[in-house]
Coordinates of C-alpha atoms in Angstrom, one line a residue:
M141 CA 0.0 0.0 0.0
N142 CA 2.9 2.3 0.8
A143 CA 4.3 1.6 -2.7
S144 CA 1.2 3.2 -4.2
N145 CA 1.6 6.6 -2.3
P146 CA 2.8 9.2 -4.9
A147 CA 4.3 11.5 -2.2
R148 CA 6.5 8.7 -0.8
Q149 CA 7.7 7.9 -4.4
R150 CA 8.7 11.5 -5.1
R151 CA 10.7 11.8 -1.8
P152 CA 13.8 9.8 -2.9
L153 CA 13.8 11.9 -6.2
R154 CA 13.8 15.1 -4.2
L155 CA 16.6 13.9 -2.0
A156 CA 18.7 12.8 -5.0
A157 CA 18.2 16.2 -6.6
A158 CA 19.3 18.0 -3.4
A159 CA 22.3 15.8 -3.1
A160 CA 23.3 16.5 -6.7
L161 CA 22.9 20.3 -6.2
A162 CA 25.0 20.1 -3.1
I163 CA 27.8 18.2 -5.0
G164 CA 27.6 20.8 -7.8
L165 CA 27.9 23.7 -5.4
A166 CA 30.8 22.1 -3.6
A167 CA 32.5 21.4 -7.0
A168 CA 32.1 25.0 -8.3
P169 CA 34.7 26.6 -6.1
W170 CA 37.1 23.7 -6.8
S171 CA 36.7 24.2 -10.5
A172 CA 37.4 27.9 -10.3
S173 CA 40.4 27.2 -8.1
A174 CA 41.7 24.6 -10.5
Q175 CA 41.5 27.1 -13.4
G176 CA 43.2 29.8 -11.4
A177 CA 46.0 27.4 -10.4
W178 CA 47.7 27.7 -13.8
P179 CA 50.6 27.2 -14.2
D180 CA 50.7 24.0 -12.3
K181 CA 53.8 22.6 -14.1
P182 CA 56.9 23.9 -16.0
I183 CA 56.2 26.0 -19.2
V184 CA 58.1 25.1 -22.4
M185 CA 59.4 28.1 -24.4
V186 CA 60.2 26.7 -27.9
V187 CA 63.0 28.4 -29.8
P188 CA 63.2 27.8 -33.6
Y189 CA 67.0 28.0 -33.8
S190 CA 70.1 26.4 -32.3
A191 CA 71.4 26.9 -28.7
G192 CA 73.7 29.8 -28.4
G193 CA 72.2 31.7 -31.3
P194 CA 70.6 35.2 -31.0
T195 CA 67.0 34.1 -30.4
D196 CA 68.2 31.4 -27.9
V197 CA 70.1 34.1 -26.0
V198 CA 66.9 36.2 -25.8
A199 CA 64.8 33.2 -24.7
R200 CA 67.2 32.2 -21.9
M201 CA 67.5 35.8 -20.8
L202 CA 63.7 36.0 -20.3
A203 CA 63.0 32.5 -19.0
V204 CA 64.2 33.1 -15.4
P205 CA 62.4 36.3 -14.6
M206 CA 59.2 35.1 -16.4
G207 CA 59.4 31.9 -14.4
K208 CA 59.8 33.9 -11.2
S209 CA 56.6 35.9 -12.0
L210 CA 54.6 32.8 -12.9
G211 CA 55.8 30.7 -10.0
Q212 CA 57.0 28.0 -12.4
T213 CA 60.1 27.1 -14.3
V214 CA 60.2 28.2 -17.9
V215 CA 62.2 25.6 -19.8
V216 CA 63.8 26.6 -23.1
E217 CA 63.7 24.0 -25.9
N218 CA 65.4 24.4 -29.2
T219 CA 63.4 22.9 -32.1
V220 CA 65.6 23.4 -35.1
G221 CA 65.0 22.9 -38.8
A222 CA 63.3 24.0 -42.1
G223 CA 64.4 27.6 -41.8
G224 CA 62.8 28.0 -38.4
T225 CA 59.4 26.7 -39.4
I226 CA 59.3 23.5 -37.5
A227 CA 59.0 25.2 -34.1
P228 CA 56.0 27.4 -35.0
T229 CA 54.3 24.3 -36.5
R230 CA 54.9 22.4 -33.2
V231 CA 53.5 25.2 -31.1
A232 CA 50.5 25.8 -33.4
K233 CA 49.5 22.2 -32.9
A234 CA 50.2 22.1 -29.1
A235 CA 47.4 22.0 -26.6
P236 CA 46.1 25.6 -26.0
N237 CA 46.7 25.6 -22.3
G238 CA 49.6 28.0 -21.9
N239 CA 52.1 25.2 -21.2
T240 CA 53.8 25.5 -24.6
I241 CA 54.7 28.9 -26.0
L242 CA 56.9 30.2 -28.8
I243 CA 59.5 32.9 -29.1
H244 CA 60.4 33.9 -32.6
H245 CA 61.9 36.8 -34.4
M246 CA 60.8 38.5 -37.7
G247 CA 60.9 35.1 -39.4
M248 CA 57.2 34.9 -38.5
A249 CA 56.6 37.8 -40.9
T250 CA 58.9 36.6 -43.7
A251 CA 57.9 32.9 -43.8
P252 CA 54.6 33.4 -45.7
A253 CA 56.5 35.0 -48.6
L254 CA 59.5 32.6 -48.4
Y255 CA 57.6 29.4 -48.3
K256 CA 55.0 28.2 -50.8
K257 CA 53.8 25.5 -48.4
L258 CA 53.7 26.6 -44.8
N259 CA 52.1 24.4 -42.1
Y260 CA 50.8 27.3 -40.1
D261 CA 49.4 30.8 -40.5
P262 CA 51.0 33.5 -38.4
L263 CA 47.7 35.4 -38.3
K264 CA 45.3 32.6 -37.7
D265 CA 47.0 29.9 -35.7
F266 CA 48.4 31.8 -32.7
E267 CA 47.5 34.1 -29.8
Y268 CA 49.9 36.9 -29.2
I269 CA 51.5 37.5 -25.8
G270 CA 53.7 40.6 -26.6
Q271 CA 56.7 41.9 -28.5
V272 CA 60.0 41.9 -26.7
M273 CA 62.7 44.0 -28.3
D274 CA 64.4 45.3 -31.4
V275 CA 67.9 44.1 -32.3
P276 CA 70.2 45.8 -34.8
M277 CA 72.4 43.8 -37.1
T278 CA 76.0 44.2 -38.1
L279 CA 78.1 43.3 -41.2
L280 CA 81.2 41.4 -40.3
S281 CA 84.1 39.6 -42.0
R282 CA 86.8 37.2 -40.9
K283 CA 89.8 38.9 -39.2
D284 CA 92.2 38.4 -42.2
F285 CA 89.7 39.6 -44.9
P286 CA 91.6 41.9 -47.3
A287 CA 89.2 44.9 -46.8
N288 CA 89.7 47.2 -43.8
N289 CA 86.8 49.6 -44.2
F290 CA 83.4 49.6 -45.9
Q291 CA 84.6 51.3 -49.1
E292 CA 87.4 48.8 -49.5
L293 CA 84.9 46.0 -48.8
L294 CA 82.6 47.2 -51.7
T295 CA 85.6 47.4 -54.1
Y296 CA 86.9 43.9 -53.1
V297 CA 83.5 42.2 -53.2
K298 CA 82.6 43.6 -56.6
A299 CA 86.0 42.6 -58.0
N300 CA 85.9 39.1 -56.5
R301 CA 82.2 38.3 -56.4
D302 CA 82.8 34.7 -57.4
K303 CA 85.3 34.1 -54.6
V304 CA 83.5 35.8 -51.7
S305 CA 81.4 33.6 -49.4
L306 CA 78.5 35.0 -47.3
A307 CA 77.4 32.9 -44.3
N308 CA 74.0 32.8 -42.8
A309 CA 72.1 30.9 -40.1
G310 CA 70.1 28.9 -42.6
V311 CA 67.3 29.3 -45.1
G312 CA 64.8 31.9 -43.9
A313 CA 67.0 33.2 -41.1
V314 CA 67.3 36.9 -40.7
S315 CA 71.0 36.7 -41.4
Q316 CA 70.1 35.3 -44.8
L317 CA 67.7 38.2 -45.4
C318 CA 70.2 40.8 -44.3
G319 CA 72.9 39.3 -46.5
M320 CA 70.5 39.0 -49.4
L321 CA 69.5 42.7 -49.1
F322 CA 73.2 43.7 -48.9
A323 CA 74.1 41.8 -52.0
H324 CA 71.0 43.0 -53.9
Q325 CA 71.7 46.6 -53.0
I326 CA 75.4 46.6 -54.1
G327 CA 74.4 44.7 -57.3
V328 CA 76.2 41.4 -56.9
Q329 CA 75.5 37.7 -56.3
L330 CA 77.6 36.0 -53.7
T331 CA 78.1 32.4 -52.8
T332 CA 76.0 31.8 -49.7
V333 CA 76.9 29.2 -47.1
P334 CA 73.9 28.2 -44.9
Y335 CA 74.5 26.9 -41.4
K336 CA 72.2 25.2 -38.8
G337 CA 72.1 28.3 -36.7
A338 CA 73.9 31.7 -36.1
G339 CA 76.3 30.2 -33.5
P340 CA 78.0 27.8 -36.0
A341 CA 78.0 30.5 -38.7
L342 CA 79.8 33.0 -36.4
N343 CA 82.2 30.3 -35.2
D344 CA 83.3 29.5 -38.8
L345 CA 83.6 33.2 -39.6
M346 CA 86.0 33.7 -36.6
G347 CA 87.8 30.5 -37.7
G348 CA 88.3 31.9 -41.2
Q349 CA 86.2 29.3 -43.1
V350 CA 83.8 31.9 -44.5
D351 CA 84.3 35.6 -45.5
L352 CA 81.2 37.6 -44.5
L353 CA 78.2 37.4 -42.1
C354 CA 75.4 39.8 -41.3
D355 CA 74.0 39.0 -37.9
Q356 CA 72.3 40.3 -34.8
T357 CA 74.1 42.3 -32.1
T358 CA 72.8 39.8 -29.5
Q359 CA 75.3 37.5 -31.2
T360 CA 78.0 39.8 -32.5
A361 CA 78.4 42.6 -29.9
P362 CA 80.7 40.6 -27.7
V363 CA 83.1 39.6 -30.5
I364 CA 83.0 43.1 -32.0
K365 CA 83.9 44.7 -28.6
D366 CA 86.6 42.1 -28.2
G367 CA 88.3 43.5 -31.3
T368 CA 90.5 40.6 -32.1
R369 CA 88.4 38.0 -33.9
V370 CA 86.4 39.7 -36.6
K371 CA 86.3 42.9 -38.6
V372 CA 83.1 45.0 -38.5
F373 CA 82.0 47.3 -41.4
G374 CA 78.8 48.8 -40.1
V375 CA 75.4 48.5 -38.4
T376 CA 72.2 48.0 -40.3
T377 CA 70.0 50.6 -38.5
P378 CA 69.6 54.2 -39.6
K379 CA 71.1 55.5 -36.4
R380 CA 74.4 54.5 -34.7
L381 CA 74.3 52.4 -31.6
S382 CA 74.7 54.1 -28.2
S383 CA 76.7 51.1 -27.0
M384 CA 79.1 51.4 -30.0
P385 CA 79.0 55.0 -31.1
N386 CA 82.1 54.8 -33.2
L387 CA 80.6 52.1 -35.5
P388 CA 79.1 53.8 -38.6
T389 CA 75.8 52.8 -40.2
L390 CA 75.7 51.2 -43.6
D391 CA 73.3 54.0 -44.6
E392 CA 75.8 56.8 -43.8
Q393 CA 78.5 54.9 -45.7
G394 CA 76.5 54.8 -49.0
L395 CA 73.8 52.2 -48.7
K396 CA 71.0 54.7 -48.5
G397 CA 67.8 53.4 -46.9
F398 CA 69.4 50.2 -45.6
D399 CA 67.5 49.4 -42.5
V400 CA 67.3 45.9 -41.1
K401 CA 66.2 45.5 -37.5
V402 CA 65.2 42.2 -35.9
W403 CA 62.2 42.1 -33.5
H404 CA 61.2 39.2 -31.3
G405 CA 57.7 38.2 -30.0
I406 CA 56.1 35.5 -27.9
Y407 CA 53.2 33.4 -29.1
A408 CA 50.8 30.8 -27.7
P409 CA 48.5 28.3 -29.6
K410 CA 45.2 29.6 -30.9
G411 CA 42.5 29.2 -28.3
T412 CA 44.7 29.7 -25.2
P413 CA 42.4 31.1 -22.5
P414 CA 42.4 34.9 -22.1
A415 CA 43.3 34.5 -18.4
V416 CA 46.4 32.5 -19.2
L417 CA 47.4 35.0 -21.9
E418 CA 47.1 37.8 -19.4
K419 CA 49.3 36.0 -16.9
L420 CA 51.9 35.4 -19.6
N421 CA 51.8 39.0 -20.7
V422 CA 52.2 40.3 -17.2
A423 CA 55.2 37.9 -16.7
L424 CA 56.8 39.2 -20.0
R425 CA 56.3 42.8 -19.1
A426 CA 57.8 42.2 -15.6
A427 CA 60.8 40.4 -17.2
L428 CA 61.4 43.4 -19.5
Q429 CA 61.6 45.6 -16.3
D430 CA 64.1 43.3 -14.6
D431 CA 67.3 45.1 -14.0
M432 CA 69.5 42.3 -15.1
V433 CA 67.6 41.9 -18.3
K434 CA 67.8 45.6 -19.1
Q435 CA 71.5 45.6 -18.4
R436 CA 72.1 42.6 -20.5
L437 CA 70.1 43.9 -23.4
A438 CA 72.0 47.2 -23.3
E439 CA 75.3 45.3 -23.4
L440 CA 74.0 43.5 -26.5
S441 CA 73.0 46.8 -28.2
S442 CA 69.3 45.8 -28.1
E443 CA 66.3 48.0 -27.3
I444 CA 63.2 47.0 -25.4
V445 CA 60.1 47.9 -27.4
P446 CA 57.7 50.6 -26.2
L447 CA 54.9 49.6 -23.8
D448 CA 52.3 49.7 -26.5
K449 CA 54.2 47.0 -28.4
Q450 CA 54.5 44.8 -25.3
T451 CA 50.8 44.0 -25.6
P452 CA 49.0 41.3 -27.7
E453 CA 47.2 44.0 -29.8
G454 CA 50.4 46.0 -30.4
M455 CA 52.3 42.8 -31.4
R456 CA 49.6 41.7 -33.9
T457 CA 49.5 45.2 -35.5
H458 CA 53.3 45.1 -36.0
L459 CA 53.2 41.5 -37.4
V460 CA 50.6 42.5 -40.0
A461 CA 52.7 45.5 -41.1
E462 CA 55.9 43.4 -41.2
I463 CA 54.3 40.6 -43.3
D464 CA 53.3 43.3 -45.8
K465 CA 56.7 44.9 -45.8
W466 CA 58.8 41.8 -46.2
G467 CA 56.4 40.2 -48.6
K468 CA 57.1 43.0 -51.1
V469 CA 60.9 42.8 -50.5
I470 CA 61.1 39.0 -50.9
K471 CA 58.9 39.0 -54.0
A472 CA 61.0 41.7 -55.6
A473 CA 64.1 39.8 -54.9
G474 CA 62.6 36.6 -56.3
V475 CA 63.7 34.5 -53.3
Q476 CA 62.0 31.2 -52.3
A477 CA 63.0 28.9 -49.5
D478 CA 61.3 25.8 -50.8

């Protein structure tokens, strides 16, 4: 008879619903706490180039202060190959949880024009954390190169174009682009020698195996200041460097309008939560205010970008402009990397 009482039948259902509600309410704070706990394990910062190269130097410089702000270790991993395109492909396909990020230079802007087949889209497959800094480049030669100044260099290169070798850090590297623009502007074609990274290229230049190299001051400033291992012919920015005021620009020595400046930015996979991106951006901006970072960048003749470029919006705006700029240059030069 009790089994036929509707009120008694509904009582267990009401109790079950109340229990489920209680469990849900108890779980809600836990879920918010779990989301707010990021990062809960080390963060991997992927570098597209070899250890010891310019971008690697920047990554390792930022990793410690960023890790301090985030409360987790930032581990730098070098994923080398295909002109710096393997690393962005890896990060674009990584889980969008903030645990894998990418640091890359202006190669993100040049790759769409250099490669007919690219496994990622710089404007569609990434979230932007912020721009880091601008790095000038310098034109160097081996120590025993016959020319002693820029005018002598031009004369020698034009007279011996078939014998002069121009090293670079690999296809698509900024050293290749800088060397390409230099050769194009003086009207010659030089034998290019690609390496697997800027470090090996500079080592062979100092060892006398190659003649010329155009590379970033994060790599070249120490050997230039040393004064015994290379010759330097100029800086690629329109203005002289405050850290090396006696080094003339290529522009003032006759290559009018020659302006190659390397910028770096940090990316995350598309779909990374806004709260995670915000934490990464805060950590980046804090790292750029770190006294040791500022001192080290000054020593390497690099400039921290203005605050408006340290934002995701500022970085994306700059990337769009750079893709347009370099696309025109590369197309005019008829250069392809694949």
